[in-house]
Tab-separated table of C-alpha atoms in Angstrom:
chain	number	residue	atom	x	y	z
A	1	MET	CA	0.000	0.000	0.000
A	2	ASP	CA	1.335	3.448	-0.941
A	3	LEU	CA	1.486	5.570	2.190
A	4	GLY	CA	3.314	8.527	0.674
A	5	ILE	CA	2.540	12.156	1.505
A	6	ARG	CA	0.544	14.149	-1.049
A	7	GLN	CA	0.079	17.341	0.958
A	8	ILE	CA	0.653	18.689	4.456
A	9	GLU	CA	-1.707	21.422	5.654
A	10	CYS	CA	-0.635	23.698	8.465
A	11	TYR	CA	-1.459	27.163	9.771
A	12	SER	CA	0.042	30.543	10.497
A	13	HIS	CA	-1.283	33.139	12.944
A	14	ALA	CA	0.502	36.377	12.092
A	15	PHE	CA	-0.300	38.297	15.268
A	16	ASP	CA	-0.198	35.653	17.978
A	17	TYR	CA	3.200	35.809	19.725
A	18	THR	CA	3.456	32.078	20.363
A	19	TYR	CA	1.946	30.041	17.532
A	20	ASP	CA	4.204	30.747	14.552
A	21	ARG	CA	7.247	31.035	16.780
A	22	VAL	CA	7.000	27.608	18.388
A	23	GLN	CA	5.918	25.872	15.163
A	24	ALA	CA	8.505	27.506	12.884
A	25	TYR	CA	11.127	24.767	13.206
A	26	ASN	CA	8.518	22.047	12.717
A	27	VAL	CA	7.154	23.673	9.554
A	28	ALA	CA	10.631	24.329	8.138
A	29	SER	CA	11.637	20.736	8.884
A	30	LEU	CA	8.580	19.310	7.146
A	31	LYS	CA	9.371	21.466	4.112
A	32	SER	CA	12.968	20.241	4.138
A	33	ALA	CA	11.890	16.588	4.373
A	34	SER	CA	9.228	16.679	1.639
A	35	GLU	CA	8.972	17.665	-2.002
A	36	GLU	CA	8.653	21.333	-2.842
A	37	GLY	CA	5.068	22.537	-2.592
A	38	THR	CA	3.946	19.692	-0.338
A	39	VAL	CA	3.578	21.911	2.741
A	40	GLN	CA	0.678	24.347	2.376
A	41	ILE	CA	0.276	27.110	4.958
A	42	GLU	CA	-3.144	28.627	5.584
A	43	GLN	CA	-3.179	32.122	7.078
A	44	LEU	CA	-5.476	32.570	10.067
A	45	CYS	CA	-5.321	36.376	9.782
A	46	ASP	CA	-6.124	38.874	7.048
A	47	HIS	CA	-3.386	41.423	6.311
A	48	HIS	CA	-0.936	38.919	7.752
A	49	SER	CA	2.203	40.758	6.629
A	50	SER	CA	1.167	43.966	8.410
A	51	LEU	CA	0.048	42.061	11.495
A	52	ARG	CA	3.361	40.240	11.664
A	53	THR	CA	5.115	43.607	11.765
A	54	LEU	CA	2.706	44.801	14.453
A	55	ARG	CA	3.468	41.675	16.500
A	56	ARG	CA	7.218	42.319	16.320
A	57	ILE	CA	6.695	45.893	17.486
A	58	LYS	CA	4.477	44.845	20.393
A	59	HIS	CA	6.962	42.309	21.719
A	60	SER	CA	10.161	44.268	21.097
A	61	PHE	CA	12.407	45.011	24.042
A	62	LYS	CA	12.748	48.596	22.784
A	63	LEU	CA	8.985	49.180	23.083
A	64	GLN	CA	9.047	47.770	26.614
A	65	GLN	CA	11.697	50.324	27.529
A	66	LEU	CA	9.953	53.266	25.838
A	67	SER	CA	6.456	52.545	27.148
A	68	GLY	CA	7.523	52.268	30.800
A	69	ARG	CA	4.562	52.367	33.176
A	70	HIS	CA	2.218	52.814	30.202
A	71	GLN	CA	3.227	49.457	28.761
A	72	GLN	CA	-0.105	47.708	29.285
A	73	SER	CA	-2.043	50.606	27.754
A	74	VAL	CA	0.221	50.508	24.701
A	75	TYR	CA	-0.240	46.734	24.420
A	76	ASN	CA	-4.027	47.115	24.642
A	77	LEU	CA	-3.992	49.694	21.854
A	78	ILE	CA	-1.936	47.423	19.600
A	79	ASP	CA	-4.287	44.521	20.348
A	80	ARG	CA	-7.319	46.623	19.366
A	81	ILE	CA	-5.690	47.605	16.086
A	82	ALA	CA	-4.804	43.978	15.355
A	83	ALA	CA	-8.312	42.742	16.170
A	84	ARG	CA	-9.793	45.235	13.743
A	85	TYR	CA	-7.753	43.992	10.802
A	86	ALA	CA	-7.150	40.309	11.596
A	87	GLY	CA	-10.568	38.935	10.669
A	88	ARG	CA	-12.035	35.816	12.244
A	89	HIS	CA	-10.478	32.594	11.023
A	90	VAL	CA	-10.043	29.230	12.741
A	91	PRO	CA	-8.329	25.985	11.683
A	92	SER	CA	-10.416	23.185	10.183
A	93	SER	CA	-10.656	21.617	13.659
A	94	GLY	CA	-12.573	24.672	14.842
A	95	ILE	CA	-10.049	25.068	17.684
A	96	PHE	CA	-7.078	27.400	18.104
A	97	ARG	CA	-4.515	27.009	20.886
A	98	PRO	CA	-1.339	29.126	20.744
A	99	ASN	CA	0.939	26.352	22.053
A	100	VAL	CA	-0.428	23.508	19.931
A	101	GLY	CA	0.242	23.358	16.206
A	102	GLN	CA	-2.207	21.598	13.893
A	103	TYR	CA	-1.234	19.615	10.804
A	104	ARG	CA	-3.250	17.549	8.331
A	105	PHE	CA	-1.251	14.960	6.393
A	106	HIS	CA	-3.030	13.986	3.169
A	107	LEU	CA	-1.672	10.640	2.009
A	108	THR	CA	-1.472	9.413	-1.566
A	109	ASN	CA	-3.819	6.550	-0.668
A	110	GLY	CA	-6.613	9.047	0.063
A	111	LYS	CA	-6.394	8.980	3.862
A	112	THR	CA	-5.929	12.062	6.017
A	113	VAL	CA	-4.012	11.984	9.305
A	114	ASN	CA	-4.606	14.723	11.877
A	115	ALA	CA	-1.492	15.565	13.883
A	116	ALA	CA	-0.809	18.078	16.650
A	117	ILE	CA	2.537	19.330	17.925
A	118	ASP	CA	2.177	20.487	21.518
A	119	SER	CA	5.000	22.873	22.436
A	120	GLN	CA	3.725	23.813	25.885
A	121	ASP	CA	6.620	24.005	28.348
A	122	SER	CA	4.919	21.953	31.040
A	123	GLY	CA	4.307	18.225	30.882
A	124	ASP	CA	0.541	18.752	30.757
A	125	ILE	CA	-1.432	18.198	27.582
A	126	GLY	CA	-1.788	21.653	26.036
A	127	SER	CA	-5.227	20.980	24.560
A	128	PRO	CA	-7.389	17.992	25.482
A	129	GLU	CA	-9.708	19.001	22.617
A	130	LEU	CA	-6.896	18.792	20.061
A	131	LEU	CA	-5.746	15.539	21.639
A	132	ASP	CA	-9.190	14.135	20.807
A	133	TRP	CA	-9.020	15.608	17.287
A	134	SER	CA	-5.559	14.153	16.602
A	135	ASP	CA	-4.621	10.752	15.275
A	136	ILE	CA	-1.108	11.398	16.574
A	137	TYR	CA	-0.143	14.003	19.179
A	138	PHE	CA	3.486	15.073	19.475
A	139	LYS	CA	4.562	16.515	22.820
A	140	THR	CA	7.853	18.428	22.966
A	141	ASN	CA	7.928	18.281	26.754
A	142	LYS	CA	6.661	14.780	27.353
A	143	TRP	CA	7.687	13.768	30.852
A	144	ALA	CA	9.353	10.398	31.243
A	145	ASN	CA	7.553	9.543	34.499
A	146	ARG	CA	3.984	10.448	33.497
A	147	ASP	CA	1.328	8.373	31.784
A	148	TYR	CA	-0.060	9.678	28.487
A	149	PRO	CA	-2.505	8.224	25.961
A	150	ALA	CA	-0.845	5.934	23.403
A	151	LYS	CA	-1.170	8.521	20.627
A	152	VAL	CA	1.130	10.963	22.501
A	153	ARG	CA	4.686	10.768	21.132
A	154	PRO	CA	7.822	12.646	22.251
A	155	LEU	CA	9.399	15.333	20.110
A	156	ALA	CA	12.462	17.516	20.748
A	157	ASN	CA	11.866	21.054	22.002
A	158	SER	CA	13.203	22.868	18.930
A	159	ASN	CA	14.577	26.407	18.844
A	160	PRO	CA	13.299	28.382	15.819
A	161	LEU	CA	15.963	31.066	16.354
A	162	ILE	CA	18.624	28.827	14.834
A	163	LEU	CA	16.822	28.209	11.528
A	164	ASN	CA	18.883	30.672	9.508
A	165	ASN	CA	22.022	30.089	11.564
A	166	ILE	CA	22.655	26.342	11.464
A	167	SER	CA	25.755	26.654	9.270
A	168	LYS	CA	27.104	29.391	11.518
A	169	LEU	CA	26.495	27.365	14.672
A	170	SER	CA	28.088	24.293	13.086
A	171	GLU	CA	31.184	26.356	12.285
A	172	TYR	CA	31.416	27.235	15.975
A	173	ARG	CA	32.431	23.613	16.581
A	174	LYS	CA	35.929	24.668	15.520
A	175	SER	CA	36.105	27.650	17.906
A	176	PRO	CA	39.192	27.830	20.134
A	177	LYS	CA	38.336	27.699	23.827
A	178	LEU	CA	39.138	30.948	25.609
A	179	ARG	CA	37.710	30.154	29.051
A	180	ASP	CA	36.543	27.234	31.148
A	181	LEU	CA	32.870	28.000	31.487
A	182	CYS	CA	29.902	30.060	30.335
A	183	CYS	CA	26.850	30.491	32.571
A	184	PHE	CA	24.363	33.202	31.610
A	185	VAL	CA	20.997	32.702	33.316
A	186	ARG	CA	17.627	34.422	33.026
A	187	VAL	CA	16.601	34.716	36.662
A	188	TRP	CA	13.022	33.512	36.927
A	189	GLY	CA	11.176	30.219	37.171
A	190	GLY	CA	8.406	28.173	38.677
A	191	ALA	CA	4.772	28.343	37.656
A	192	ASN	CA	4.556	32.057	38.538
A	193	GLU	CA	8.056	33.248	37.435
A	194	ILE	CA	8.945	33.861	41.106
A	195	ASP	CA	9.215	30.459	42.778
A	196	GLY	CA	12.336	29.471	40.864
A	197	ILE	CA	14.300	32.658	41.457
A	198	GLU	CA	16.199	31.503	44.549
A	199	HIS	CA	17.333	28.350	42.755
A	200	ASN	CA	18.653	30.469	39.884
A	201	ILE	CA	20.516	32.797	42.215
A	202	ARG	CA	22.107	30.033	44.273
A	203	LEU	CA	23.115	28.206	41.083
A	204	ILE	CA	24.890	31.339	39.790
A	205	GLU	CA	26.488	31.983	43.184
A	206	SER	CA	27.782	28.411	43.305
A	207	VAL	CA	29.255	28.618	39.818
A	208	GLY	CA	30.906	31.879	40.848
A	209	ARG	CA	32.798	30.109	43.661
A	210	ALA	CA	34.515	27.600	41.374
A	211	LYS	CA	38.253	28.121	40.800
A	212	ILE	CA	37.957	28.480	37.036
A	213	THR	CA	37.873	31.092	34.288
A	214	ARG	CA	34.319	31.989	33.377
A	215	PHE	CA	31.775	34.171	31.639
A	216	LEU	CA	29.070	34.607	34.261
A	217	GLY	CA	25.941	36.714	34.181
A	218	ALA	CA	22.385	37.056	35.502
A	219	TYR	CA	19.596	38.523	33.366
A	220	LEU	CA	17.100	39.934	35.882
A	221	VAL	CA	13.462	39.909	34.775
A	222	ALA	CA	11.271	39.037	37.777
A	223	GLY	CA	10.945	39.365	41.546
A	224	ASP	CA	12.645	42.091	43.568
A	225	ILE	CA	15.162	42.980	40.874
A	226	GLY	CA	16.899	45.662	42.953
A	227	ALA	CA	17.514	43.304	45.876
A	228	ILE	CA	18.751	40.516	43.590
A	229	GLU	CA	21.041	42.961	41.824
A	230	SER	CA	22.556	44.093	45.115
A	231	ARG	CA	23.037	40.526	46.347
A	232	LEU	CA	24.850	39.389	43.209
A	233	THR	CA	26.856	42.563	42.716
A	234	ALA	CA	28.225	42.177	46.260
A	235	GLN	CA	29.729	38.874	45.063
A	236	SER	CA	31.142	40.429	41.880
A	237	ILE	CA	28.605	38.585	39.741
A	238	PRO	CA	27.586	40.683	36.700
A	239	THR	CA	23.876	41.427	36.268
A	240	THR	CA	21.835	42.988	33.487
A	241	ARG	CA	18.252	44.090	32.967
A	242	ALA	CA	18.516	43.638	29.202
A	243	PRO	CA	18.896	40.404	27.235
A	244	LEU	CA	22.338	39.451	25.989
A	245	LYS	CA	22.517	39.762	22.219
A	246	ARG	CA	22.113	36.367	20.602
A	247	ASP	CA	25.354	36.440	18.584
A	248	LYS	CA	27.284	37.463	21.691
A	249	LEU	CA	25.819	34.573	23.695
A	250	TRP	CA	26.542	32.100	20.914
A	251	GLY	CA	30.107	33.320	20.543
A	252	VAL	CA	30.819	33.140	24.266
A	253	SER	CA	29.202	29.694	24.507
A	254	ALA	CA	31.238	28.318	21.614
A	255	SER	CA	34.503	29.636	23.069
A	256	SER	CA	33.879	28.063	26.503
A	257	ARG	CA	34.913	24.530	27.395
A	258	ILE	CA	31.609	23.840	29.174
A	259	ASN	CA	28.241	25.602	29.360
A	260	VAL	CA	26.043	25.556	32.467
A	261	ILE	CA	22.305	25.896	31.778
A	262	ARG	CA	19.218	25.079	33.796
A	263	LEU	CA	15.921	23.464	32.947
A	264	GLY	CA	13.221	25.869	31.798
A	265	MET	CA	10.547	27.551	33.880
A	266	HIS	CA	8.276	24.494	33.786
A	267	ASP	CA	11.143	21.966	33.889
A	268	CYS	CA	11.347	21.655	30.120
A	269	ILE	CA	14.597	21.184	28.241
A	270	PRO	CA	15.271	24.810	27.242
A	271	TRP	CA	15.690	26.122	23.711
A	272	ARG	CA	19.371	26.801	24.437
A	273	MET	CA	19.990	23.054	24.474
A	274	PHE	CA	19.270	23.054	20.734
A	275	ASP	CA	21.862	25.787	20.070
A	276	LEU	CA	24.495	24.064	22.176
A	277	LEU	CA	23.958	20.683	20.529
A	278	CYS	CA	24.271	22.302	17.099
A	279	MET	CA	27.598	23.926	18.000
A	280	GLY	CA	28.893	20.727	19.603
A	281	ALA	CA	29.122	22.352	23.015
A	282	VAL	CA	29.559	20.539	26.328
A	283	VAL	CA	26.383	21.003	28.378
A	284	VAL	CA	26.173	20.967	32.167
A	285	LEU	CA	22.561	20.895	33.424
A	286	ASP	CA	21.494	21.900	36.903
A	287	GLN	CA	19.535	18.649	37.187
A	288	MET	CA	18.524	15.554	35.265
A	289	PRO	CA	15.961	16.279	32.507
A	290	MET	CA	12.319	15.549	33.314
A	291	THR	CA	11.380	15.188	29.653
A	292	VAL	CA	12.322	12.630	27.058
A	293	TRP	CA	13.110	13.177	23.374
A	294	PRO	CA	12.648	10.541	20.630
A	295	GLN	CA	16.373	9.831	20.816
A	296	PRO	CA	17.043	10.198	24.566
A	297	LEU	CA	19.734	12.554	25.808
A	298	VAL	CA	22.114	10.549	27.974
A	299	ALA	CA	24.114	11.668	31.030
A	300	GLY	CA	27.837	11.393	30.354
A	301	GLU	CA	27.134	11.254	26.616
A	302	ASN	CA	25.255	14.492	25.912
A	303	TYR	CA	25.454	16.350	29.197
A	304	VAL	CA	26.733	16.365	32.770
A	305	SER	CA	24.204	16.843	35.585
A	306	LEU	CA	24.924	18.844	38.732
A	307	ASP	CA	22.095	16.871	40.376
A	308	CYS	CA	20.802	20.030	42.035
A	309	PRO	CA	17.030	20.435	41.634
A	310	PRO	CA	15.034	22.647	43.993
A	311	THR	CA	13.595	20.342	46.656
A	312	ASN	CA	9.879	20.941	47.260
A	313	GLY	CA	10.435	24.633	46.682
A	314	ASP	CA	13.216	24.734	49.306
A	315	CYS	CA	16.449	25.760	47.592
A	316	PHE	CA	18.561	25.690	50.712
A	317	HIS	CA	20.258	22.317	50.560
A	318	SER	CA	23.829	21.134	50.546
A	319	ARG	CA	23.986	20.206	46.873
A	320	TYR	CA	24.766	23.807	45.959
A	321	GLU	CA	27.915	23.527	48.058
A	322	SER	CA	29.177	20.668	45.887
A	323	ILE	CA	28.755	22.517	42.564
A	324	PRO	CA	32.199	24.229	42.480
A	325	GLU	CA	33.957	20.924	43.049
A	326	LEU	CA	31.798	19.139	40.440
A	327	LEU	CA	32.593	21.795	37.856
A	328	GLU	CA	36.316	21.662	38.611
A	329	PHE	CA	36.251	17.857	38.393
A	330	THR	CA	34.445	17.944	35.034
A	331	LEU	CA	36.900	20.471	33.638
A	332	SER	CA	39.794	18.253	34.723
A	333	ASN	CA	38.475	15.417	32.537
A	334	GLN	CA	39.431	16.510	29.026
A	335	PRO	CA	38.620	13.108	27.428
A	336	LEU	CA	35.036	13.411	28.751
A	337	ILE	CA	34.757	16.975	27.432
A	338	ASP	CA	36.026	15.932	24.012
A	339	HIS	CA	33.651	12.952	23.923
A	340	ILE	CA	30.544	14.989	24.799
A	341	ALA	CA	31.449	17.691	22.262
A	342	ARG	CA	31.717	15.098	19.467
A	343	ALA	CA	28.581	13.258	20.606
A	344	ASN	CA	26.499	16.439	20.673
A	345	ALA	CA	27.554	17.566	17.206
A	346	ASP	CA	26.715	14.090	15.912
A	347	TYR	CA	23.397	14.066	17.800
A	348	PHE	CA	22.320	17.311	16.157
A	349	ASP	CA	23.323	16.232	12.669
A	350	ARG	CA	21.617	12.835	12.976
A	351	TYR	CA	18.411	13.767	14.772
A	352	LEU	CA	17.799	17.527	14.950
A	353	ALA	CA	18.912	18.999	11.612
A	354	PRO	CA	15.746	20.149	9.769
A	355	LYS	CA	15.634	17.384	7.147
A	356	THR	CA	16.066	14.523	9.622
A	357	PHE	CA	13.787	16.249	12.150
A	358	GLY	CA	11.042	16.486	9.522
A	359	GLU	CA	11.622	12.913	8.380
A	360	ASN	CA	11.077	11.722	11.952
A	361	ILE	CA	7.724	13.512	12.167
A	362	ILE	CA	6.606	12.096	8.807
A	363	SER	CA	7.771	8.567	9.641
A	364	GLN	CA	5.817	8.632	12.917
A	365	VAL	CA	2.706	9.818	11.070
A	366	LEU	CA	3.036	7.081	8.450
A	367	LEU	CA	3.916	4.388	10.975
A	368	GLY	CA	0.540	4.863	12.620
A	369	GLN	CA	-1.168	4.059	9.302
A	370	GLU	CA	0.491	0.713	8.671
């Protein structure tokens, strides 16, 4: 029986901040893995080019700075303008959820397979309604220790920001190492952006005590920013209230022997993992991943774990005290560092590069039809 792909339908929402962003890598990968013209994108907004520009303006860091205490009023005005021109369109399912992409795979045998790609950061199902609608439901943050319906399959948490930079990131694999470590952390976390702050701070403080050369920084976005700033500055830990430019972060990461990152706000594997794998970087995670990818990431093969999760919201435990020694021990093991760097570059090329990433999605869709 011919189970080839005739057409793949998907959607674009020009004004919504989340939808196109989190589905961009999936759409690009499906295009890369299929014949030209197979992927058809339906616009869910009228005047989509203008609305896309309006979305970029609304969510720009520069507008946040300029609007100050009037930020919400400015956002409301932009939303009203967008609503006036967007029109009212919904996917064929009749449902729209910003974190859950919808795809219809039309097979050459006449069958149609409904697929969803849930990019919600938490392990929860992002849309029970779209789970019912789907024949196969991909979950980018599928927890290893939770039960899901059989149709729920794992998928890597892809970073769309690398799409036009894969060659550049791959070239970074050759970068000379100028320092031992890079650790630049956005200080927030937990379900409400606040609960995870103390863990972030103590992680940065612990890294700062290691006897190594480092690029260390804290990007302050939540909580009592002034108090956090004072606390870290007193320990000579650099802080910033503005994001680090992407090319700067990539360059520093590539020129560091190891990179310390933490799990995301809802314990997902963060987007930065994608960048670091692409550049063949050595990753040190604050704790073991909660989520599983189709090809599992393995401790000692793709990352080193500091084994330091917050414990029931209480960040004050002795594991932080062991972090400097763990980092120094890891840096003393050059064969391990070389092995992880090679393994991560190979992992990206074999499983995460757009063509192979798209082929995995398509193969899973077709496998369910056999």
